[in-house]
């Protein structure tokens, strides 16, 4: 695609920015606010894009994976059994599984025994194939 996203999870920011991306020069430009996560549960963390152009992002500290439409509107949120989902990526033979990693915090985690786990969700959509690194 031609859009690049940047999520800033710092507690004083919590915003997701979109940029137009020049694939020839590798230069982002035209920064604009995509989503202000201060209006949603969880801090923005890792994300993936589906074939509808929707943006899936982990809501860290909230135990949620949010799906935003291409115009930045919340479409839905999926619950995961941990407080700190960290990164999501589509995979599997048909790219229809959303894999989610999570953070295992230090200290007592008896209230979240699955913290640090990897989860596989079936959200009913397919992800975009990621381009291979060209060196």
Short mmCIF file of C-alpha atoms in Angstrom, two decimals:
data_model
loop_
_atom_site.label_atom_id
_atom_site.label_comp_id
_atom_site.label_asym_id
_atom_site.label_seq_id
_atom_site.Cartn_x
_atom_site.Cartn_y
_atom_site.Cartn_z
CA UNK A 1 0.00 0.00 0.00
CA UNK A 2 0.81 3.64 -0.04
CA UNK A 3 -0.05 4.40 3.59
CA UNK A 4 2.34 4.04 6.50
CA UNK A 5 1.18 4.01 10.12
CA UNK A 6 3.04 4.91 13.30
CA UNK A 7 1.65 4.25 16.77
CA UNK A 8 3.01 6.25 19.69
CA UNK A 9 2.16 4.40 22.91
CA UNK A 10 3.78 6.88 25.29
CA UNK A 11 1.20 7.62 28.03
CA UNK A 12 1.30 11.35 27.22
CA UNK A 13 0.61 10.77 23.51
CA UNK A 14 -1.32 7.53 22.66
CA UNK A 15 -1.97 8.38 19.03
CA UNK A 16 -1.77 6.55 15.72
CA UNK A 17 -0.49 8.61 12.80
CA UNK A 18 -0.95 7.90 9.10
CA UNK A 19 1.45 9.06 6.40
CA UNK A 20 1.44 8.90 2.63
CA UNK A 21 4.40 6.72 1.72
CA UNK A 22 6.52 7.10 -1.39
CA UNK A 23 7.63 3.55 -2.18
CA UNK A 24 10.29 4.74 -4.64
CA UNK A 25 12.13 7.04 -2.25
CA UNK A 26 11.06 5.38 1.01
CA UNK A 27 9.89 8.74 2.28
CA UNK A 28 6.81 9.29 4.45
CA UNK A 29 4.98 12.62 4.09
CA UNK A 30 1.59 14.23 4.83
CA UNK A 31 1.38 13.15 8.48
CA UNK A 32 -2.17 13.12 9.82
CA UNK A 33 -3.93 11.82 12.91
CA UNK A 34 -5.49 8.43 12.18
CA UNK A 35 -6.77 7.48 15.66
CA UNK A 36 -6.53 9.17 19.04
CA UNK A 37 -6.29 6.17 21.37
CA UNK A 38 -7.06 8.41 24.35
CA UNK A 39 -10.69 7.85 23.28
CA UNK A 40 -10.36 4.04 23.28
CA UNK A 41 -9.32 1.41 25.80
CA UNK A 42 -5.66 0.43 25.79
CA UNK A 43 -2.42 2.01 24.63
CA UNK A 44 -1.56 1.51 20.95
CA UNK A 45 1.07 -1.14 20.28
CA UNK A 46 1.72 -3.55 17.38
CA UNK A 47 -0.58 -3.63 14.37
CA UNK A 48 -1.49 -5.34 11.09
CA UNK A 49 -3.63 -4.50 8.04
CA UNK A 50 -6.36 -6.70 6.55
CA UNK A 51 -7.52 -7.00 2.94
CA UNK A 52 -10.31 -4.48 3.60
CA UNK A 53 -7.65 -1.91 4.45
CA UNK A 54 -8.64 -2.01 8.11
CA UNK A 55 -6.04 -1.48 10.81
CA UNK A 56 -5.84 -4.02 13.67
CA UNK A 57 -3.97 -2.81 16.74
CA UNK A 58 -3.26 -4.26 20.15
CA UNK A 59 -4.82 -2.27 22.98
CA UNK A 60 -2.06 -2.80 25.52
CA UNK A 61 -3.19 -2.67 29.17
CA UNK A 62 -6.80 -3.31 28.11
CA UNK A 63 -6.69 -6.90 26.80
CA UNK A 64 -8.20 -5.86 23.47
CA UNK A 65 -7.43 -5.99 19.77
CA UNK A 66 -9.16 -3.10 17.96
CA UNK A 67 -10.08 -2.96 14.28
CA UNK A 68 -10.28 0.50 12.75
CA UNK A 69 -11.68 1.23 9.30
CA UNK A 70 -9.51 3.04 6.74
CA UNK A 71 -11.06 6.35 7.88
CA UNK A 72 -10.13 5.71 11.53
CA UNK A 73 -13.50 4.63 12.93
CA UNK A 74 -13.62 1.79 15.45
CA UNK A 75 -15.26 -1.22 13.77
CA UNK A 76 -14.92 -3.80 16.56
CA UNK A 77 -12.76 -5.00 19.41
CA UNK A 78 -11.73 -8.56 20.24
CA UNK A 79 -10.98 -9.65 23.80
CA UNK A 80 -7.83 -11.64 24.56
CA UNK A 81 -7.16 -13.40 27.90
CA UNK A 82 -4.26 -11.13 28.89
CA UNK A 83 -3.94 -7.48 29.89
CA UNK A 84 -1.00 -6.70 27.62
CA UNK A 85 -1.38 -7.83 24.01
CA UNK A 86 1.68 -6.52 22.19
CA UNK A 87 1.78 -7.40 18.48
CA UNK A 88 -0.60 -8.90 15.97
CA UNK A 89 0.10 -10.36 12.53
CA UNK A 90 -1.95 -12.30 10.03
CA UNK A 91 -0.68 -15.75 9.13
CA UNK A 92 -1.59 -19.29 8.18
CA UNK A 93 -1.96 -20.68 4.65
CA UNK A 94 -4.85 -18.33 3.87
CA UNK A 95 -3.74 -15.37 6.04
CA UNK A 96 -7.01 -15.72 7.97
CA UNK A 97 -5.52 -16.27 11.42
CA UNK A 98 -4.59 -13.27 13.53
CA UNK A 99 -1.65 -14.20 15.75
CA UNK A 100 -1.24 -12.08 18.88
CA UNK A 101 1.80 -11.97 21.15
CA UNK A 102 1.60 -10.71 24.71
CA UNK A 103 3.83 -9.31 27.43
CA UNK A 104 4.57 -11.22 30.60
CA UNK A 105 5.15 -8.59 33.28
CA UNK A 106 7.45 -9.23 36.21
CA UNK A 107 6.05 -10.11 39.59
CA UNK A 108 2.87 -11.96 40.47
CA UNK A 109 0.77 -12.86 37.42
CA UNK A 110 -1.66 -15.20 39.16
CA UNK A 111 -4.52 -13.01 37.91
CA UNK A 112 -3.41 -13.52 34.28
CA UNK A 113 -1.88 -16.98 33.84
CA UNK A 114 -1.69 -16.66 30.04
CA UNK A 115 0.48 -13.53 30.10
CA UNK A 116 3.42 -13.94 27.73
CA UNK A 117 1.42 -16.35 25.58
CA UNK A 118 0.81 -16.44 21.85
CA UNK A 119 -2.82 -16.52 20.71
CA UNK A 120 -4.47 -17.41 17.40
CA UNK A 121 -7.75 -15.68 16.57
CA UNK A 122 -10.10 -16.16 13.62
CA UNK A 123 -11.51 -12.68 13.00
CA UNK A 124 -13.36 -13.57 9.78
CA UNK A 125 -11.11 -11.48 7.52
CA UNK A 126 -7.79 -12.05 5.78
CA UNK A 127 -4.59 -10.12 6.22
CA UNK A 128 -2.45 -8.53 3.57
CA UNK A 129 0.61 -10.42 2.48
CA UNK A 130 3.68 -8.66 3.83
CA UNK A 131 6.33 -7.70 1.28
CA UNK A 132 9.62 -9.51 1.57
CA UNK A 133 12.67 -7.52 2.61
CA UNK A 134 14.66 -6.60 -0.48
CA UNK A 135 17.99 -6.03 1.21
#
